[in-house]
Coordinates of C-alpha atoms and ligand atoms in Angstrom, one line a residue:
X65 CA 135.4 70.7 87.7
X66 CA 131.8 70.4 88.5
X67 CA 129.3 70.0 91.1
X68 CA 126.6 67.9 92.2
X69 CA 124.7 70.4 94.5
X70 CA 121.4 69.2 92.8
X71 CA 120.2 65.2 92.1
X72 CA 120.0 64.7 88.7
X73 CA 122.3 68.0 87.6
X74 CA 125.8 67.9 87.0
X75 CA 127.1 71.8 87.2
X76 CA 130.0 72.9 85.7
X77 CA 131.9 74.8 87.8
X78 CA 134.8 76.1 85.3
X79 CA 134.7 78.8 82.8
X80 CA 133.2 78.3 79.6
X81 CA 135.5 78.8 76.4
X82 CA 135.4 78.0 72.7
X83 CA 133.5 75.1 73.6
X84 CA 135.1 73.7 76.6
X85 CA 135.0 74.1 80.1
X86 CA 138.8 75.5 81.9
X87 CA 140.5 76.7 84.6
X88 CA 141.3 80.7 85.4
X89 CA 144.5 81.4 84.3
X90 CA 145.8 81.7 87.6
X91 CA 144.0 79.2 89.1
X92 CA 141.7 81.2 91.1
X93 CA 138.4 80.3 92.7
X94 CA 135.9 81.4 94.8
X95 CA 133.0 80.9 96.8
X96 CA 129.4 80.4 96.2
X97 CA 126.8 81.2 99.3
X98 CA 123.6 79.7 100.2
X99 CA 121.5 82.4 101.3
X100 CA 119.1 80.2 103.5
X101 CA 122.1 79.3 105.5
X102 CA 125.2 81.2 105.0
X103 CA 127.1 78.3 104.2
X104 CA 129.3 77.8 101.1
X105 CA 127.7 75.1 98.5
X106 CA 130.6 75.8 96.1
X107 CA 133.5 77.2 94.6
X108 CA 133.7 78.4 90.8
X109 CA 136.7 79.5 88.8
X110 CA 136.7 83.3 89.0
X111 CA 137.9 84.7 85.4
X112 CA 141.2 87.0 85.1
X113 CA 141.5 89.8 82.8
X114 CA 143.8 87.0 80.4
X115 CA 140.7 84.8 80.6
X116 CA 138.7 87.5 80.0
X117 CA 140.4 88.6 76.4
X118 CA 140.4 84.6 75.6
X119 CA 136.8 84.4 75.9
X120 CA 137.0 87.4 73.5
X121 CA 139.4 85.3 71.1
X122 CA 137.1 82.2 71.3
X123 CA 133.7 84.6 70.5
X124 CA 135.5 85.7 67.6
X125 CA 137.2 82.1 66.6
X126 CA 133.0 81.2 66.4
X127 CA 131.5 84.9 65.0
X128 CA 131.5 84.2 61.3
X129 CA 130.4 80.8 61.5
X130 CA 127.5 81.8 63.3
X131 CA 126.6 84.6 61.5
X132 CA 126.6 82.4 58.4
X133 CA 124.6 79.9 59.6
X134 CA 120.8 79.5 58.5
X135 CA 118.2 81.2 60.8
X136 CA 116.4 78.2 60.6
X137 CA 119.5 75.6 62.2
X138 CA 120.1 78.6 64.6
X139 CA 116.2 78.4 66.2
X140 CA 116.7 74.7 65.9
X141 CA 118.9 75.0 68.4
X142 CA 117.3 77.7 70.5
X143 CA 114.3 75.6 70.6
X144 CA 116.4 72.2 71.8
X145 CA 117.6 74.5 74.7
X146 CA 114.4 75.4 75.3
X147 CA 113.4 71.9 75.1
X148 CA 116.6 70.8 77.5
X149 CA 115.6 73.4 79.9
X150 CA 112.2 72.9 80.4
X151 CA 113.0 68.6 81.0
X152 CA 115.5 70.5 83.7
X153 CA 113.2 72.8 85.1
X154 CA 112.9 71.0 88.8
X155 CA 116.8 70.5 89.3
X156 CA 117.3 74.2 87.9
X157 CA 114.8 75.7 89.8
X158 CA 116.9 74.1 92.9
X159 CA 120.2 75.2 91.9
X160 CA 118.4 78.9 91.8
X161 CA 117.0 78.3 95.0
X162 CA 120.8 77.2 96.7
X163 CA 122.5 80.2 95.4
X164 CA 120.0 82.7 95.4
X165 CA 117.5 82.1 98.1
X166 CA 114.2 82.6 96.4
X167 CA 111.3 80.3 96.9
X168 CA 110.9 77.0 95.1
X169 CA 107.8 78.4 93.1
X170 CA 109.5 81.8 92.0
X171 CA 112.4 79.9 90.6
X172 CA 110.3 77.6 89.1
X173 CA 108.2 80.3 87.6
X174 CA 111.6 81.9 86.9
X175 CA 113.0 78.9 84.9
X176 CA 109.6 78.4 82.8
X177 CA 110.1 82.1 82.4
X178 CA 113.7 81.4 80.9
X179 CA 113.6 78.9 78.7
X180 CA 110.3 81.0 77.1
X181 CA 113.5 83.5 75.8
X182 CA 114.7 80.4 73.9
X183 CA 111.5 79.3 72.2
X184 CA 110.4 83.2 71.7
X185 CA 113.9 83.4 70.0
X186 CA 114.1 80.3 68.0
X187 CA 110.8 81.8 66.7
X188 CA 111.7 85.4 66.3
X189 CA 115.0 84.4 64.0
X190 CA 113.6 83.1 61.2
X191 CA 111.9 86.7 61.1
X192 CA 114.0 89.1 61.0
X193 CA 113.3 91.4 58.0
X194 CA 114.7 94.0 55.7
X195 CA 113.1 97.1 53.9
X196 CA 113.4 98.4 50.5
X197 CA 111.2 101.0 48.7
X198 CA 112.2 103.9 46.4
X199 CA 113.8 106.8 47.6
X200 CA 112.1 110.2 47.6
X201 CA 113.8 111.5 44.7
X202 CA 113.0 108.7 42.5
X203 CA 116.6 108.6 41.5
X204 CA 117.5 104.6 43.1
X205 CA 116.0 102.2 45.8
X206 CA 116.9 102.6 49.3
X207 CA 117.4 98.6 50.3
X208 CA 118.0 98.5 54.4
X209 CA 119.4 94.7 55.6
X210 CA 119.3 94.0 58.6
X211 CA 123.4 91.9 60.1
X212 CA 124.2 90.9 63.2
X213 CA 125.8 93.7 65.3
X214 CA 129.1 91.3 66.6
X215 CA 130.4 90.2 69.5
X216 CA 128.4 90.8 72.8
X217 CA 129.3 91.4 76.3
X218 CA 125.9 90.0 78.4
X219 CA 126.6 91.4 82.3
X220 CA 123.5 89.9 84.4
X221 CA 122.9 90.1 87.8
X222 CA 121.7 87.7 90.5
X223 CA 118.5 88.3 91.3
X224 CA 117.0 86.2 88.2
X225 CA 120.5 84.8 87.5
X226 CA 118.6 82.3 84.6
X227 CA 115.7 84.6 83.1
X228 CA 118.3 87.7 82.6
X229 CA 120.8 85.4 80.9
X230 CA 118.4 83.3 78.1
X231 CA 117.2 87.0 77.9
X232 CA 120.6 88.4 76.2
X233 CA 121.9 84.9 74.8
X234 CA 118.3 83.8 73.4
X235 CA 117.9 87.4 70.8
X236 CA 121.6 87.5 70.3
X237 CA 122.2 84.2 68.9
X238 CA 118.9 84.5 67.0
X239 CA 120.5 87.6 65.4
X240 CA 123.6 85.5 64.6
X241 CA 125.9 86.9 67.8
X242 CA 128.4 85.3 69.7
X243 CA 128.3 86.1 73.4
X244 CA 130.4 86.0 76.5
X245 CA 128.0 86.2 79.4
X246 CA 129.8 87.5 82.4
X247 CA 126.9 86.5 85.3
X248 CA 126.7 87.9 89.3
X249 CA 129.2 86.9 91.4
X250 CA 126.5 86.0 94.0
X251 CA 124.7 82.8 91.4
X252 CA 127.2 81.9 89.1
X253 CA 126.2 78.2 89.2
X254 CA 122.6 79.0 87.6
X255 CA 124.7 80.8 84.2
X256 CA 127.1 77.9 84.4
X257 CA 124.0 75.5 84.1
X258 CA 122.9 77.7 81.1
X259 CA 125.9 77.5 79.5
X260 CA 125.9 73.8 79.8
X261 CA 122.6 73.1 78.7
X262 CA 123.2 75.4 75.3
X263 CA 126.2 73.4 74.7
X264 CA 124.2 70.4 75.2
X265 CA 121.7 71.8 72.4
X266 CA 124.3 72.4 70.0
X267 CA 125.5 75.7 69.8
X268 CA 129.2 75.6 68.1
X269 CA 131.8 76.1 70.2
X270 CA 133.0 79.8 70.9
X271 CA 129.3 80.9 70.1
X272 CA 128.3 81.0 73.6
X273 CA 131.4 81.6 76.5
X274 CA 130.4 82.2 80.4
X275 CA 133.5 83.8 82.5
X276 CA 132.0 83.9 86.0
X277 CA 134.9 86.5 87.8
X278 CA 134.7 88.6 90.9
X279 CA 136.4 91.1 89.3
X280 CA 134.1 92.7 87.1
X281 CA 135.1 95.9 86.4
X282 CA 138.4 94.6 85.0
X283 CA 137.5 91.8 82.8
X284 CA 134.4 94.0 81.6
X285 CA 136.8 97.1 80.8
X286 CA 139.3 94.8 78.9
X287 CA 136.7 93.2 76.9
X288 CA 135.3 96.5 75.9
X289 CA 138.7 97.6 75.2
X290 CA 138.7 94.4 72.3
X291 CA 137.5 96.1 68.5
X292 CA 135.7 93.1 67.7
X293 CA 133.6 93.4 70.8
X294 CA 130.2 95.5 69.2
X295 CA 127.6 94.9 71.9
X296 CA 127.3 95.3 75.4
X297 CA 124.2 94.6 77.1
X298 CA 123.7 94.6 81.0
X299 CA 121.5 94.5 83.5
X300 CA 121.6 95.4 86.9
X301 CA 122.1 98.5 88.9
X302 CA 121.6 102.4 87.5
X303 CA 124.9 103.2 89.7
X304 CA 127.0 100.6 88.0
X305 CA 124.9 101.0 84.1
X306 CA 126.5 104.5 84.5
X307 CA 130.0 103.3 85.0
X308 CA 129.6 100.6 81.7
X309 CA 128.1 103.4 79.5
X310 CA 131.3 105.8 80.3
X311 CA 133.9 102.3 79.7
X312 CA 131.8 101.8 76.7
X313 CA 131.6 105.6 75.5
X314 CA 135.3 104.9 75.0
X315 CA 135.0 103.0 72.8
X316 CA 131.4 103.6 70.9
X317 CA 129.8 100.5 71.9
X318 CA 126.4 99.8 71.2
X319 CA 125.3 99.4 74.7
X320 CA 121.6 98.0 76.4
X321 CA 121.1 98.8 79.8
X322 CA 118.1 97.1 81.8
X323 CA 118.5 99.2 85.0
X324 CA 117.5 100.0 88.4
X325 CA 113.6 100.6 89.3
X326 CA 111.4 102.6 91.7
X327 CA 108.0 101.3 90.6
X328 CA 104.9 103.3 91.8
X329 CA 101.6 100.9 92.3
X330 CA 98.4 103.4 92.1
X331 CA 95.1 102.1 93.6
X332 CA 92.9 104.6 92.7
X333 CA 89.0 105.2 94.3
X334 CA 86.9 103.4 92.2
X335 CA 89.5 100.2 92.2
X336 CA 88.2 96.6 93.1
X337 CA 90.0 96.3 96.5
X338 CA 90.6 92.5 96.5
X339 CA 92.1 92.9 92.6
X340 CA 94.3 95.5 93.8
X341 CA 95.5 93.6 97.0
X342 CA 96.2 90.4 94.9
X343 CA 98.2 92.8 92.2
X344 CA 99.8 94.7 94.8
X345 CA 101.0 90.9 96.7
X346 CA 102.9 89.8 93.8
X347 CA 103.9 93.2 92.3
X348 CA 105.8 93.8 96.0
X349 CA 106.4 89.9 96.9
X350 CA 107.3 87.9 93.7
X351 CA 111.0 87.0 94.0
X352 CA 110.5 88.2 98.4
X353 CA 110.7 91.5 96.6
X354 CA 114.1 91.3 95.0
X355 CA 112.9 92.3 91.3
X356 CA 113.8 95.7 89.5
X357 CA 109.7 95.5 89.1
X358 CA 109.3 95.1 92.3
X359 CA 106.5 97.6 93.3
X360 CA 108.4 99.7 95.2
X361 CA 105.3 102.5 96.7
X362 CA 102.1 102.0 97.2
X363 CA 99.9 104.8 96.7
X364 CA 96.5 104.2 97.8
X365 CA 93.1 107.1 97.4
X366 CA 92.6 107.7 100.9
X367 CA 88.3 106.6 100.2
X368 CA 89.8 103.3 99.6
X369 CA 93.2 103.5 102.1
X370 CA 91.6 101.6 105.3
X371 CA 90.4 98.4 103.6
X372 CA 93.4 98.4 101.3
X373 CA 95.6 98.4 104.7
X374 CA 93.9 95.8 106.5
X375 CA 93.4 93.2 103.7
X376 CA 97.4 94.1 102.0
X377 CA 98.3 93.6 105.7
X378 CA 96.7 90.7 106.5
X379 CA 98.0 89.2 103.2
X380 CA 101.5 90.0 103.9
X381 CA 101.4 88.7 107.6
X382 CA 100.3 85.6 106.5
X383 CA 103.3 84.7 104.2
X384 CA 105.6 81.9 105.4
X385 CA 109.5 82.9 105.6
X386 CA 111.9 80.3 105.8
X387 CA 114.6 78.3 103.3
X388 CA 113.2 78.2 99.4
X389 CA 113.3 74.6 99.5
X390 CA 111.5 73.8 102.8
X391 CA 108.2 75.1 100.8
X392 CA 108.5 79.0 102.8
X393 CA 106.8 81.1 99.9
X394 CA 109.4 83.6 101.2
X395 CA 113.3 82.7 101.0
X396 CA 116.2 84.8 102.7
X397 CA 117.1 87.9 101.0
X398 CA 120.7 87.6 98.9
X399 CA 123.2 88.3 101.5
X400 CA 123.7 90.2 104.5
X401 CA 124.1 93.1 103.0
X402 CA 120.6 93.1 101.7
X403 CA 119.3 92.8 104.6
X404 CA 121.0 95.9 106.2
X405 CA 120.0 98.0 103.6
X406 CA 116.4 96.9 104.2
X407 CA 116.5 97.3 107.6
X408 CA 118.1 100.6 107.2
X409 CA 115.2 102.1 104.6
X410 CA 112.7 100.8 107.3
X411 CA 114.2 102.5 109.9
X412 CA 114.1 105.7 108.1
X413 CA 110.7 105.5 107.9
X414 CA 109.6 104.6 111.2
X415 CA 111.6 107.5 112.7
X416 CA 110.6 110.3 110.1
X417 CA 106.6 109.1 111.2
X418 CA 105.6 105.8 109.3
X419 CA 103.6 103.5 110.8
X420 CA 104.3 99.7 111.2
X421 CA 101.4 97.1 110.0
X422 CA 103.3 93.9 109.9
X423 CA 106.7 92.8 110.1
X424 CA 109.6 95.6 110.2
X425 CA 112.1 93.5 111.6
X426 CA 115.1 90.6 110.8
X427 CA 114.6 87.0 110.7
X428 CA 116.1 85.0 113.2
X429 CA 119.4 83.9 111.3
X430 CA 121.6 81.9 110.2
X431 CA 120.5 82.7 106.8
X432 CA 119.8 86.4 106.1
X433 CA 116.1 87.3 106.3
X434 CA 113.8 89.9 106.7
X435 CA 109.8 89.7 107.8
X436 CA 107.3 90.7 105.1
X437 CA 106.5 94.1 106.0
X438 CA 103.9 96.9 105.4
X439 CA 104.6 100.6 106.4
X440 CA 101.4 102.8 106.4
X441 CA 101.7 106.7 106.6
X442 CA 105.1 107.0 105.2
X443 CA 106.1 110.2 104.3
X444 CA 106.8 112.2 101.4
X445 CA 110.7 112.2 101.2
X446 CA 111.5 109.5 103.3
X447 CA 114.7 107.0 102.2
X448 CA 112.4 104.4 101.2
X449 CA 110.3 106.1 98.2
X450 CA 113.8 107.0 97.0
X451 CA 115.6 104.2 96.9
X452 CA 115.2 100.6 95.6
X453 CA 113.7 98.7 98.5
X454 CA 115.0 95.4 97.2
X455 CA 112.9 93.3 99.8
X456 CA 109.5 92.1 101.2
X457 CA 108.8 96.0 102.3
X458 CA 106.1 97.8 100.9
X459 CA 105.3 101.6 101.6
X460 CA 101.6 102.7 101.7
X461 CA 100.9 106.5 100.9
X462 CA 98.0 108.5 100.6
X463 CA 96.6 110.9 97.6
X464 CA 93.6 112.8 97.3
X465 CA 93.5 113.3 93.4
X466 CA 94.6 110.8 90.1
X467 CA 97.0 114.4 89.0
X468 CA 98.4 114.0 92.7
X469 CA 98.8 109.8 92.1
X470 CA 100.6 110.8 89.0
X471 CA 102.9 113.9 90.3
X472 CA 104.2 111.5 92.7
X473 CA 104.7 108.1 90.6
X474 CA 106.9 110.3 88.5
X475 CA 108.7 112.2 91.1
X476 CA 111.7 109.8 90.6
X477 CA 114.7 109.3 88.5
X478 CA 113.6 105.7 87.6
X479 CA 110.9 104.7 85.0
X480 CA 110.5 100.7 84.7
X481 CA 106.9 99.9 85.3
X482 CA 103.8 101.3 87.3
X483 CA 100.8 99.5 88.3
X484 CA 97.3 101.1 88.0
X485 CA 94.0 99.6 89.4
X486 CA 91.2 101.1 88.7
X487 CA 87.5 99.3 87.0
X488 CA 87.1 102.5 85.0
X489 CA 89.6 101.5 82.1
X490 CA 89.4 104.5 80.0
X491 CA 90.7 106.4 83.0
X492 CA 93.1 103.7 83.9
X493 CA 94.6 104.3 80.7
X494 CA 94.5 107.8 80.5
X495 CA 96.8 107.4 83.9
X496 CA 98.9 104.9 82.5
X497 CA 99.5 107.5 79.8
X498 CA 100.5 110.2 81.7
X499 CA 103.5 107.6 84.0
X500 CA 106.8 108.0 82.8
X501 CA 107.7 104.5 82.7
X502 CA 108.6 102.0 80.0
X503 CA 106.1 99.4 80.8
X504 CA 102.6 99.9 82.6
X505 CA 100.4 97.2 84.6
X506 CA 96.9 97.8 84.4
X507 CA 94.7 95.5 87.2
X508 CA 97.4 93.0 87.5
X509 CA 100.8 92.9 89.3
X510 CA 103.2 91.5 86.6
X511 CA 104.0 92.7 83.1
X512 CA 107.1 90.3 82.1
X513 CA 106.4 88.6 78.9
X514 CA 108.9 87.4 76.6
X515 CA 106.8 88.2 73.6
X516 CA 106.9 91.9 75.0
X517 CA 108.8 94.6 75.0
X518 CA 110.4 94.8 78.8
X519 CA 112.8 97.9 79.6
X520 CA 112.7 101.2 81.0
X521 CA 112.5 105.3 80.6
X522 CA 114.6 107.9 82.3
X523 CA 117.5 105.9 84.5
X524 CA 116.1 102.6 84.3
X525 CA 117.6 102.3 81.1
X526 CA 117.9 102.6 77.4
X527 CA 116.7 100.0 74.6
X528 CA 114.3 96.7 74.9
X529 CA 114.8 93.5 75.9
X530 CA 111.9 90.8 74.6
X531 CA 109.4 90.7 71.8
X532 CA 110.9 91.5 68.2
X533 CA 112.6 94.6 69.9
X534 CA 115.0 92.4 72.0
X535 CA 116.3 90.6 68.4
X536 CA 116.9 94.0 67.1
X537 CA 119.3 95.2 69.9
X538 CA 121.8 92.9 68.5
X539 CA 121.4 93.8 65.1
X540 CA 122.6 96.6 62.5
X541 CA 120.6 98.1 59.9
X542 CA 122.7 98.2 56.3
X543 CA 121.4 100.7 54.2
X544 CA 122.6 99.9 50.1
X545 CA 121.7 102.7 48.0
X546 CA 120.9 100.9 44.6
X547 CA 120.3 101.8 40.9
X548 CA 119.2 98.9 38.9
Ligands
NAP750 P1 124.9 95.2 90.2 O1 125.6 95.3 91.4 O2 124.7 96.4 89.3 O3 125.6 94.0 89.4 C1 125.1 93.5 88.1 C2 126.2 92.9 87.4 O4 127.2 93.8 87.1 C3 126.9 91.7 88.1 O5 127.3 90.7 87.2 C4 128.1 92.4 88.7 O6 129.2 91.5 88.9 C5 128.5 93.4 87.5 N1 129.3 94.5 87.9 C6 129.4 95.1 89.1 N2 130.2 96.2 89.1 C7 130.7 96.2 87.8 C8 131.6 97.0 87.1 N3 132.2 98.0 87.7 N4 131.9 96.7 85.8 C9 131.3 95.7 85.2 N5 130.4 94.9 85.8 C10 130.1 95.1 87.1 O7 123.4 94.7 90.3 P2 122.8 93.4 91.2 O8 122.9 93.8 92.6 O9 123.5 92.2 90.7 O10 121.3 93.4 90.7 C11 120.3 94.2 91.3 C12 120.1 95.3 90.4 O11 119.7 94.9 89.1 C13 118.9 96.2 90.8 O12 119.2 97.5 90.7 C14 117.8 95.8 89.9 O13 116.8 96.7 89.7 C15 118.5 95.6 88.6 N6 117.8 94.8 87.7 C16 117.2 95.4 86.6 C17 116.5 94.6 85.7 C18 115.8 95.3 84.5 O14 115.4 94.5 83.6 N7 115.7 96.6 84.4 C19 116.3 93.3 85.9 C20 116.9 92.7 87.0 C21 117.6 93.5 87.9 P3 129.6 91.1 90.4 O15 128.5 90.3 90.9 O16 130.8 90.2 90.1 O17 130.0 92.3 91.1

């Protein structure tokens, strides 16, 4: 079955298996939401455990094929995909838009940002290196070679439902992996239009399977349970990372986790004011807030706090909010529940003593939105400096000193990113330095590259996703003792 949903884009709406596109075993379906309205826009197989361990069959029907293939026919097709993608991007960007919410120009942005993962990749895999040099002794060479690890479980959420799959999919077929992408339940659609799009490219059957399923745990716990299965890489929340590192622990998996973030965004005295408010608008408001980069407190010197208020204010209250493809440079926030828990955090706040500067309340429904908000004097130890905000709210708090900045940036158990603005770059750095976090953002408001390193310290996760890093997640070093 497919759908139409977008001109111009036929969707698959089955699972994808050993090259073809099927039912659930049992038939089942279920429902895909547009956030901007509450209405359903589709209905997509939903994967049972059975499915699940076929998709495991069909990855390994496809692993040794793949792994033998030359590095130079597997970028081929990486780069096709990435050419296939990018002639897609408008009717793409759409579908993100229908099932997600976010504006038109974040899921463009997010698509260009996506197929990136495939050209980085196609260029990364004709790289990938060994080592050999003589071992201390004298006595033989230690040669290291570099395999792929085998079969990968990629688990993805929905709030970039097309940048955190090509993410996974574009290092682990560049390393000679085959995958089965299980995506969000909330934007299956976008991971089904992936899937169709590498098939399109040429990636052998069985190399790439997608088994959208609504019951996760399940069909994520069987697959782990599978020998073959090597690799499991996810992204999404800390609570649920911890759950898939105790399944995998079972069975001494290899396991990536891109997880949860809290980060802090330091403006400290001597910073340029407009630089910091335009950092500070898309650090908060790319993706209406729903990114685990999302800057998630504001900490602000108190010489530079009033004009930082009024011009960060003024910004915010100046955003349009309204459906993602009526041109709103905000969308509605996932679902309902979303909103609740933002509404929640923000209530918090106001009643342990923060102050509201714009916003701090719903949209007007059907769809499930929230105004673009600013909180000033929020305390220490309310909710919201806790928790992942995971909307268009940002906290503002004060600091005297840059060791007080840094005491509280780190007062959490995430460590994604920090931002730091400051015209003094020497002292910037020194800062950035001392943040426990796995990626800083010195004078500017985004960090993602796919030529970089992205991924996280503390609970925000373990390995790298990006840059010759991400390839090497889904590889094994061999080490051949030799005597020649
Ligand atoms: P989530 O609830 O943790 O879900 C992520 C994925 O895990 C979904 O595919 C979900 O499937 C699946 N899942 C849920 N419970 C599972 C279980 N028991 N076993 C196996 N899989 C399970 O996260 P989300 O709400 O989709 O995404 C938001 C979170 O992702 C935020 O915390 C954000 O910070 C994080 N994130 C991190 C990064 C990063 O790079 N560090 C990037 C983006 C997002 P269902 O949808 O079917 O439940």
């Amino acid at each position: 079955m497919s759908t139409e949903l977008v001109a111009g884009l036929t969707v698959p709406t089955d699972l994808l298996r050993g090259g073809a596109w099927v039912g659930a075993q049992d038939g089942g379906r279920f429902d895909v939401i547009d956030p901007a309205t509450a209405e359903t826009i589709a209905d997509v197989a939903n994967g049972t455990v059975a499915d699940a361990l076929a998709s495991v069959e069909a990855a390994a029907e496809a692993a040794a094929g793949w792994a033998a293939t030359a590095p130079r026919e597997r970028a081929r097709i990486l780069l096709r995909a990435f050419d296939l993608m990018t002639e897609r991007e408008e009717q793409v960007a759409e579908l993100i838009v229908r099932e997600n919410g976010k504006s038109f120009t974040d899921a463009l942005g997010e698509v260009r940002y996506a197929a990136e993962f495939f050209r980085w990749y196609a260029e990364e895999a004709v790289r990938v290196s060994g080592e050999i040099r003589t071992a201390p002794s004298g006595a033989n060479r230690i040669m290291v070679v570099r395999q792929p690890i085998g079969i990968a479980l990629l688990i993805t959420p929905w709030n970039f439902p097309a940048a955190m799959a090509t993410r996974k999919i574009g290092p682990a077929l560049a390393a000679g992996c085959t995958v089965i992408l299980k995506p969000a339940s909330e934007t299956p659609l976008t991971a089904l239009a992936v899937g169709a799009i590498l098939a399109e490219a040429g990636v052998p059957d069985g190399v790439v399977n997608v088994l959208p399923s609504r019951r996760s745990g399940a069909v994520a716990a069987a697959i782990l349970a599978d020998p073959r299965v090597r690799k499991l890489s996810f992204t999404g929340s800390t609570e649920v990372g911890r759950t898939l590192l105790k399944t995998a622990a079972d069975h001494v998996i290899s396991s990536s986790m891109e997880l949860g973030g809290n980060a802090p965004l330091l403006v400290l005295e001597d910073a340029d004011v407009d630089v910091a408010v335009a950092g500070a608008m898309v650090a908060k408001m790319r993706n209406g807030g729903e990114a685990c980069t999302a800057a998630n407190r504001i900490y602000v010197h108190r010489a530079v706090l009033a004009e930082f208020t009024e011009k960060f204010g003024a910004a915010m209250a100046a955003l349009s909010v309204g459906p993602g493809m009526d041109g709103a440079a905000v969308g509605p926030l996932v679902n309902a529940a979303a909103v609740d828990k933002v509404d929640e955090l923000v209530s918090d706040a106001v009643q342990r003593g923060a102050r509201v500067v714009v916003g701090g309340a719903r949209g007007e429904g059907p769809g499930y939105y929230y105004a673009p908000t600013v909180l000033a004097d929020v305390p220490v130890g309310a909710q919201i400096t806790d928790e992942e905000i995971f909307g268009p709210v940002a906290p503002v708090i004060t600091f005297d000193t840059d060791e007080e900045a840094i005491r509280l940036a780190n007062a959490t158990e995430y460590g994604l990113v920090a931002y730091v603005f400051s015209k003094d770059l020497a002292r910037a750095l020194r800062v950035s330095e001392a943040l426990e976090s796995g990626m800083v953002g010195i004078n500017r408001g985004v960090v993602s590259d796919p030529a970089a390193p992205f991924g996280g310290v503390k609970q925000s996760g373990i390995g790298r996703e990006g840059g010759h890093e991400g390839l090497l997640e889904y590889t094994e070093s061999k080490y051949i003792a030799v005597d020649w």
